[in-house]
Amino acid sequence: MRLLINSSCRQLLGLLNCCEGKGVSSAKWSVLNPHLLLLRQNFSAKVTAAELVRYWRGVFEANKIPEAQESSEYIVSYVLGAKTFHSLSAGSLFTPLTAEQQQQVRQLSAKRLQRMPVQYVLGEWDFGELTLKMRPPVFIPRPETEDLVSLVLQEESQRSVSPLLNVGHRCSTAVPHSVILEIGCGSGAIALSLLSKLPESQVIAVDKKEAAVNLTRENAERLQLQDRIRILHYDVSSGSWDKLLPWGPVDTIVSNPPYVFHGDMSHLAEEILSYEDLDALDGGNDGMRVIKKILALAPCVLKDNGSVFLEVDPRHTEMVENWLRSHPDLSLSVTATHKDFFGKLRFLHIQKHKAGDSSCKNGFACPNMHLP
Ligand SMILES: C[S@@+](CC[C@H](N)C(=O)[O-])C[C@H]1O[C@@H](n2cnc3c(N)ncnc32)[C@H](O)[C@@H]1O
């Protein structure tokens, strides 16, 4: 990293000498080339947020760092205690940063220059209305997954207005609180968003990676949502399922599983390949390695008519339908597909049919768990 900065400074000094010698005024050059601000910064402590953003954008661009403008805005805003550059007041935009603040910006920018995703650089990121701690290599939640949460919330709101429940001789609109199982919780983005919106619900959040389990736990405590969540170190390929039922069969399973086709993995951005856990993304040759395990598990832990909500690759919508048709013993079928905000088929709603052959009795081996 230091090498990168040093070499770009050396090049810059060469360029400066060369250009000023050819009659380009230094004032004009400083507009053309934000690198000059670094040199200025070394001589003068008075650097404003706007100037720093401009300067680091230039350094990032010179080093071919993607999203140079956004990266520098996020870093400078973070150091000034704001979420976005646009939310900074005019006062803080043009007030010089202290030496400590400038140093913090330098340290964070140095990480970004090493292609670290800005979410890990800052150590936190927003998902919906929650601010979550981020730590490599735990998967960084993507914005489209917020729509997966919305689909589960929609289903929950329908449940709460559905048929009147007969409570003894009285009728009531009360619906028993739902139990939701999230498979592959990562930082806890989905599980904690659901808990924060569903004050009566309970969530079991599982992940096969200890780093993810720990981060979900930390985020749950930071958000004070730890009382209604069980966070378990669990691999859905393990073939066991009884530990997933602390509250009995679940109403809903939700998952954003690893679903990238193995052949597509090498096309991912350097930021992802170098910092994120590739196991969180790689879905095997057909992208369905973990999806099939979730579907095989579903009838064992779901209530009758329970739902599975999955985020998938657009190619999976048809593949999953075909796979479920060829496994009728699972008693599952796709009831809806939904597009993401790019218009790509991204989400599947799958439902368990009412008590079929596959319904599993708690404590007995589930016949579906050994499907490939
Ligand atoms: C795409 S990430 C999703 C993380 C989080 N739910 C989100 O949307 O930000 C997939 C997660 O599934 C976990 N995972 C992968 N294989 C698994 C398995 N066999 N059993 C349980 N979790 C698994 C990974 O560790 C990773 O945290």
Coordinates of C-alpha atoms and ligand atoms in Angstrom, one line a residue:
M1 CA 0.0 0.0 0.0
R2 CA 2.7 2.5 1.1
L3 CA 4.4 1.6 -2.2
L4 CA 1.3 2.6 -4.1
I5 CA 1.1 6.0 -2.4
N6 CA 4.8 6.6 -2.6
S7 CA 5.0 5.7 -6.3
S8 CA 2.0 7.9 -7.2
C9 CA 3.6 10.8 -5.3
R10 CA 6.8 10.4 -7.1
Q11 CA 5.1 10.3 -10.4
L12 CA 3.1 13.3 -9.4
L13 CA 6.2 15.3 -8.5
G14 CA 7.7 14.5 -11.8
L15 CA 4.5 15.6 -13.5
L16 CA 4.3 18.8 -11.5
N17 CA 7.9 19.8 -12.4
C18 CA 7.2 18.9 -16.0
C19 CA 3.9 20.8 -16.3
E20 CA 4.8 23.9 -14.4
G21 CA 7.9 24.1 -16.6
K22 CA 5.6 24.1 -19.6
G23 CA 3.6 27.0 -18.3
V24 CA 0.6 25.4 -16.6
S25 CA -0.1 27.5 -13.6
S26 CA -0.1 25.7 -10.3
A27 CA -3.6 27.0 -9.5
K28 CA -5.0 25.5 -12.7
W29 CA -3.0 22.3 -12.2
S30 CA -4.5 21.8 -8.7
V31 CA -7.9 21.7 -10.2
L32 CA -6.8 19.3 -12.9
N33 CA -5.0 17.1 -10.6
P34 CA -6.2 16.5 -7.1
H35 CA -2.9 14.9 -6.2
L36 CA -1.5 18.4 -5.7
L37 CA -3.7 18.7 -2.7
L38 CA -1.7 16.0 -0.9
L39 CA 1.4 18.0 -1.5
R40 CA -0.4 21.1 -0.3
Q41 CA -1.7 19.2 2.6
N42 CA 1.8 18.4 3.7
F43 CA 2.6 22.1 3.8
S44 CA -0.6 23.4 5.2
A45 CA -2.9 21.9 7.9
K46 CA -5.9 23.7 6.5
V47 CA -7.7 21.1 4.4
T48 CA -11.5 21.0 4.2
A49 CA -13.7 17.9 3.7
A50 CA -14.5 18.9 0.2
E51 CA -10.8 19.2 -0.6
L52 CA -10.0 15.9 1.0
V53 CA -12.7 14.1 -0.9
R54 CA -11.4 15.6 -4.1
Y55 CA -7.8 14.7 -3.3
W56 CA -8.6 11.1 -2.3
R57 CA -10.9 10.6 -5.3
G58 CA -7.8 11.5 -7.4
V59 CA -5.6 9.1 -5.6
F60 CA -8.1 6.3 -5.9
E61 CA -8.7 7.0 -9.6
A62 CA -4.9 7.1 -10.3
N63 CA -4.7 3.7 -8.6
K64 CA -7.8 2.3 -10.5
I65 CA -9.8 1.9 -7.4
P66 CA -13.5 1.5 -8.4
E67 CA -16.1 4.0 -7.1
A68 CA -13.4 6.5 -6.3
Q69 CA -15.7 9.4 -5.6
E70 CA -18.1 7.3 -3.4
S71 CA -15.2 5.7 -1.5
S72 CA -13.6 9.0 -0.7
E73 CA -16.9 10.6 0.3
Y74 CA -17.8 7.7 2.6
I75 CA -14.4 7.8 4.3
V76 CA -14.3 11.6 4.9
S77 CA -18.0 11.6 6.0
Y78 CA -17.4 8.7 8.4
V79 CA -14.4 10.5 10.0
L80 CA -16.7 13.6 10.4
G81 CA -19.4 11.5 12.1
A82 CA -21.8 11.6 9.2
K83 CA -23.3 8.7 7.1
T84 CA -23.1 10.4 3.7
F85 CA -21.2 13.4 2.2
H86 CA -24.5 15.0 1.3
S87 CA -25.7 15.0 4.9
L88 CA -22.7 17.1 6.0
S89 CA -23.6 20.6 6.9
A90 CA -22.2 23.5 4.9
G91 CA -20.2 24.3 8.0
S92 CA -18.4 21.0 8.3
L93 CA -17.9 20.8 4.5
F94 CA -15.7 23.9 4.6
T95 CA -14.1 23.7 8.1
P96 CA -10.6 22.4 8.0
L97 CA -10.2 18.9 9.5
T98 CA -7.9 18.5 12.5
A99 CA -4.6 16.8 12.1
E100 CA -6.1 13.7 13.8
Q101 CA -9.0 13.6 11.5
Q102 CA -6.7 13.9 8.5
Q103 CA -4.6 11.1 9.8
Q104 CA -7.7 8.9 10.2
V105 CA -8.8 9.6 6.7
R106 CA -5.3 8.6 5.5
Q107 CA -5.4 5.4 7.4
L108 CA -8.8 4.4 6.1
S109 CA -8.0 5.4 2.6
A110 CA -4.8 3.3 2.8
K111 CA -7.1 0.3 3.3
R112 CA -9.3 1.2 0.4
L113 CA -6.2 1.5 -1.7
Q114 CA -5.6 -2.2 -1.0
R115 CA -9.0 -2.9 -2.5
M116 CA -10.7 -3.5 0.8
P117 CA -14.4 -2.9 0.4
V118 CA -15.5 0.4 2.0
Q119 CA -17.9 -1.5 4.3
Y120 CA -14.9 -3.3 5.9
V121 CA -12.9 -0.1 5.9
L122 CA -15.5 1.7 7.9
G123 CA -16.3 -1.4 10.0
E124 CA -20.0 -0.7 9.8
W125 CA -22.7 -0.4 7.1
D126 CA -26.4 0.2 6.9
F127 CA -28.9 -2.5 5.9
G128 CA -32.4 -1.1 5.7
E129 CA -32.9 0.9 8.9
L130 CA -30.1 -0.9 10.8
T131 CA -26.5 -0.1 11.2
L132 CA -24.5 -3.3 11.4
K133 CA -20.9 -4.0 12.3
M134 CA -19.0 -5.4 9.4
R135 CA -15.8 -7.5 9.7
P136 CA -13.9 -9.5 7.0
P137 CA -14.5 -12.1 5.9
V138 CA -18.2 -12.1 6.9
F139 CA -20.4 -11.5 3.8
I140 CA -21.4 -7.8 3.3
P141 CA -25.2 -7.6 2.9
R142 CA -26.2 -6.4 -0.5
P143 CA -29.0 -3.9 -1.1
E144 CA -31.2 -6.3 -3.1
T145 CA -31.5 -8.5 0.0
E146 CA -33.6 -5.8 1.6
D147 CA -36.3 -6.9 -0.8
L148 CA -36.1 -10.4 0.5
V149 CA -36.8 -9.1 4.0
S150 CA -39.8 -7.1 2.6
L151 CA -41.2 -10.3 1.1
V152 CA -41.1 -12.0 4.5
L153 CA -42.6 -9.0 6.2
Q154 CA -45.5 -8.9 3.6
E155 CA -46.2 -12.6 4.3
E156 CA -46.2 -11.9 8.1
S157 CA -48.6 -9.0 7.7
Q158 CA -50.9 -11.2 5.7
R159 CA -50.8 -13.9 8.4
S160 CA -51.8 -11.3 11.0
V161 CA -55.0 -10.4 9.1
S162 CA -55.9 -13.9 8.0
P163 CA -58.7 -16.0 9.4
L164 CA -60.1 -15.3 12.8
L165 CA -58.7 -17.7 15.3
N166 CA -61.0 -19.6 17.5
V167 CA -59.7 -19.2 21.0
G168 CA -62.0 -21.5 23.2
H169 CA -65.5 -20.0 22.8
R170 CA -64.2 -16.6 21.9
C171 CA -63.0 -15.4 18.5
S172 CA -59.8 -13.4 18.3
T173 CA -57.8 -11.8 15.6
A174 CA -54.6 -12.5 17.6
V175 CA -52.1 -14.5 15.7
P176 CA -49.5 -16.5 17.6
H177 CA -46.1 -15.0 17.2
S178 CA -44.2 -16.5 14.3
V179 CA -40.9 -18.4 14.4
I180 CA -38.5 -17.7 11.6
L181 CA -35.4 -19.7 10.7
E182 CA -32.6 -18.0 8.8
I183 CA -30.0 -20.2 7.2
G184 CA -26.7 -18.5 6.5
C185 CA -27.1 -15.4 8.7
G186 CA -23.7 -13.8 7.9
S187 CA -23.7 -10.4 9.8
G188 CA -27.3 -11.0 10.9
A189 CA -28.7 -8.5 8.4
I190 CA -31.9 -10.4 7.5
A191 CA -32.6 -12.0 10.9
L192 CA -32.1 -8.7 12.8
S193 CA -34.1 -6.7 10.3
L194 CA -37.0 -9.1 10.7
L195 CA -36.8 -9.0 14.5
S196 CA -36.7 -5.2 14.5
K197 CA -39.9 -5.1 12.4
L198 CA -41.7 -8.0 14.1
P199 CA -41.7 -7.3 17.8
E200 CA -43.6 -10.5 18.6
S201 CA -41.5 -12.9 16.5
Q202 CA -38.6 -15.1 17.3
V203 CA -35.7 -16.0 15.0
I204 CA -33.3 -18.8 14.9
A205 CA -30.2 -17.7 12.9
V206 CA -27.6 -20.2 11.8
D207 CA -24.4 -20.2 9.9
K208 CA -21.7 -22.7 9.3
K209 CA -18.9 -20.1 9.9
E210 CA -18.0 -19.2 13.4
A211 CA -17.0 -15.6 12.3
A212 CA -20.6 -15.1 11.0
V213 CA -22.2 -16.5 14.2
N214 CA -20.0 -14.2 16.3
L215 CA -20.8 -11.1 14.2
T216 CA -24.5 -11.8 14.2
R217 CA -24.4 -12.2 18.0
E218 CA -22.4 -8.9 18.4
N219 CA -24.9 -7.1 16.1
A220 CA -27.9 -8.5 18.0
E221 CA -26.5 -7.2 21.2
R222 CA -25.6 -3.8 19.8
L223 CA -29.2 -3.5 18.6
Q224 CA -30.6 -5.0 21.8
L225 CA -32.4 -7.7 19.9
Q226 CA -30.6 -10.6 21.6
D227 CA -33.7 -11.8 23.7
R228 CA -35.7 -13.1 20.7
I229 CA -32.9 -14.7 18.7
R230 CA -31.1 -18.0 19.0
I231 CA -27.8 -17.9 17.1
L232 CA -26.4 -21.3 16.3
H233 CA -23.2 -22.6 14.7
Y234 CA -24.8 -25.0 12.3
D235 CA -24.1 -26.5 8.8
V236 CA -27.2 -27.2 6.8
S237 CA -25.3 -30.1 5.1
S238 CA -24.8 -31.8 8.4
G239 CA -27.9 -34.0 8.1
S240 CA -29.3 -33.1 11.6
W241 CA -32.1 -30.7 12.3
D242 CA -33.4 -31.2 15.8
K243 CA -31.4 -28.3 17.3
L244 CA -33.2 -26.0 15.0
L245 CA -36.5 -26.5 16.9
P246 CA -36.0 -24.8 20.3
W247 CA -39.5 -23.3 19.8
G248 CA -41.0 -26.2 17.7
P249 CA -41.6 -26.2 14.0
V250 CA -41.0 -22.9 12.2
D251 CA -43.4 -20.8 10.2
T252 CA -40.9 -19.5 7.7
I253 CA -37.4 -20.3 6.5
V254 CA -35.5 -17.4 4.9
S255 CA -32.1 -17.6 3.2
N256 CA -29.7 -15.8 1.0
P257 CA -27.6 -18.8 0.4
P258 CA -24.3 -19.0 -1.5
Y259 CA -25.7 -19.2 -5.1
V260 CA -23.0 -18.0 -7.5
F261 CA -22.3 -20.7 -10.1
H262 CA -18.8 -21.9 -9.5
G263 CA -17.8 -21.0 -13.1
D264 CA -18.8 -17.4 -12.4
M265 CA -16.7 -17.0 -9.3
S266 CA -13.6 -15.8 -11.1
H267 CA -15.5 -12.9 -12.6
L268 CA -16.3 -11.4 -9.2
A269 CA -14.6 -8.0 -8.3
E270 CA -11.2 -8.1 -6.7
E271 CA -12.7 -6.6 -3.5
I272 CA -14.9 -9.7 -3.1
L273 CA -12.3 -12.2 -4.1
S274 CA -9.7 -10.8 -1.7
Y275 CA -11.8 -10.0 1.3
E276 CA -15.1 -11.9 1.5
D277 CA -15.5 -15.5 2.5
L278 CA -15.9 -17.2 -0.9
D279 CA -17.8 -20.0 0.8
A280 CA -20.5 -17.4 1.3
L281 CA -20.9 -17.0 -2.4
D282 CA -19.9 -20.2 -4.2
G283 CA -22.9 -22.4 -4.8
G284 CA -21.0 -25.1 -6.6
N285 CA -21.3 -26.1 -10.3
D286 CA -25.0 -25.3 -10.6
G287 CA -25.1 -22.7 -7.8
M288 CA -27.6 -25.0 -6.0
R289 CA -25.3 -26.9 -3.6
V290 CA -26.7 -25.2 -0.5
I291 CA -30.1 -24.4 -2.0
K292 CA -30.8 -28.2 -2.3
K293 CA -29.8 -28.8 1.3
I294 CA -32.1 -26.1 2.5
L295 CA -35.0 -27.5 0.4
A296 CA -34.3 -31.0 1.8
L297 CA -34.3 -29.7 5.3
A298 CA -37.4 -27.5 4.9
P299 CA -40.2 -30.2 5.3
C300 CA -38.5 -31.4 8.5
V301 CA -38.7 -28.1 10.3
L302 CA -41.6 -26.2 8.7
K303 CA -45.1 -26.2 9.9
D304 CA -47.8 -27.3 7.3
N305 CA -48.3 -24.4 4.8
G306 CA -45.0 -22.9 6.1
S307 CA -42.9 -20.8 3.6
V308 CA -39.4 -20.8 2.3
F309 CA -38.1 -17.5 0.9
L310 CA -34.9 -17.7 -1.1
E311 CA -32.7 -15.2 -2.8
V312 CA -31.2 -16.9 -6.0
D313 CA -29.6 -16.4 -9.3
P314 CA -32.2 -15.6 -12.0
R315 CA -31.4 -19.0 -13.7
H316 CA -32.4 -20.8 -10.5
T317 CA -36.1 -19.9 -10.6
E318 CA -36.7 -22.6 -13.3
M319 CA -34.0 -24.9 -12.0
V320 CA -35.5 -25.0 -8.5
E321 CA -39.1 -25.6 -9.9
N322 CA -37.8 -28.5 -11.9
W323 CA -35.8 -29.9 -9.0
L324 CA -38.8 -29.7 -6.7
R325 CA -41.0 -31.4 -9.3
S326 CA -38.5 -34.3 -9.4
H327 CA -38.6 -34.5 -5.6
P328 CA -42.4 -34.7 -4.9
D329 CA -41.7 -36.4 -1.5
L330 CA -40.5 -33.0 -0.2
S331 CA -44.1 -31.6 -0.5
L332 CA -42.8 -28.2 -1.6
S333 CA -43.6 -26.1 -4.6
V334 CA -42.8 -22.7 -5.9
T335 CA -45.8 -20.4 -5.4
A336 CA -44.3 -17.1 -6.5
T337 CA -41.2 -15.5 -8.0
H338 CA -40.2 -11.9 -7.6
K339 CA -37.8 -9.6 -9.4
D340 CA -35.1 -7.4 -7.8
F341 CA -34.8 -3.7 -8.5
F342 CA -32.8 -4.5 -11.6
G343 CA -35.7 -6.4 -13.0
K344 CA -34.0 -9.8 -12.6
L345 CA -35.8 -12.8 -11.2
R346 CA -34.2 -13.0 -7.8
F347 CA -36.5 -14.3 -5.1
L348 CA -38.5 -17.5 -4.7
H349 CA -41.5 -18.1 -2.4
I350 CA -41.9 -21.9 -1.8
Q351 CA -44.6 -23.4 0.3
K352 CA -44.9 -26.7 2.1
H353 CA -48.1 -28.6 1.2
K354 CA -50.4 -29.6 4.1
A355 CA -49.3 -32.7 6.0
G356 CA -47.9 -35.1 3.3
D357 CA -45.7 -38.1 3.5
S358 CA -42.7 -36.1 4.1
S359 CA -43.9 -34.5 7.4
C360 CA -41.2 -35.3 9.9
K361 CA -41.8 -36.1 13.5
N362 CA -39.5 -34.3 15.9
G363 CA -36.8 -36.6 17.2
F364 CA -36.9 -39.0 14.2
A365 CA -34.5 -39.0 11.3
C366 CA -35.8 -37.0 8.4
P367 CA -35.7 -39.1 5.2
N368 CA -35.0 -36.0 3.0
M369 CA -31.9 -34.9 4.7
H370 CA -29.6 -37.1 2.6
L371 CA -30.6 -35.9 -0.8
P372 CA -27.7 -34.8 -2.9
Ligands
LIG1 C1 -24.6 -15.0 0.8 S1 -24.1 -15.1 2.5 C2 -25.6 -14.3 3.2 C3 -25.3 -13.7 4.5 C4 -26.5 -12.9 5.1 N1 -27.7 -13.6 5.2 C5 -26.8 -11.7 4.1 O1 -27.7 -11.8 3.3 O2 -26.0 -10.7 4.2 C6 -24.4 -16.8 2.7 C7 -24.1 -17.3 4.2 O3 -24.4 -18.6 4.2 C8 -23.4 -19.3 5.0 N2 -23.3 -20.7 4.6 C9 -22.8 -21.2 3.5 N3 -22.9 -22.5 3.5 C10 -23.6 -22.9 4.6 C11 -24.1 -24.1 5.1 N4 -23.9 -25.3 4.5 N5 -24.8 -24.1 6.3 C12 -25.0 -22.9 7.0 N6 -24.6 -21.7 6.5 C13 -23.9 -21.7 5.3 C14 -22.1 -18.5 4.8 O4 -21.2 -18.7 5.8 C15 -22.7 -17.1 4.6 O5 -22.6 -16.4 5.9

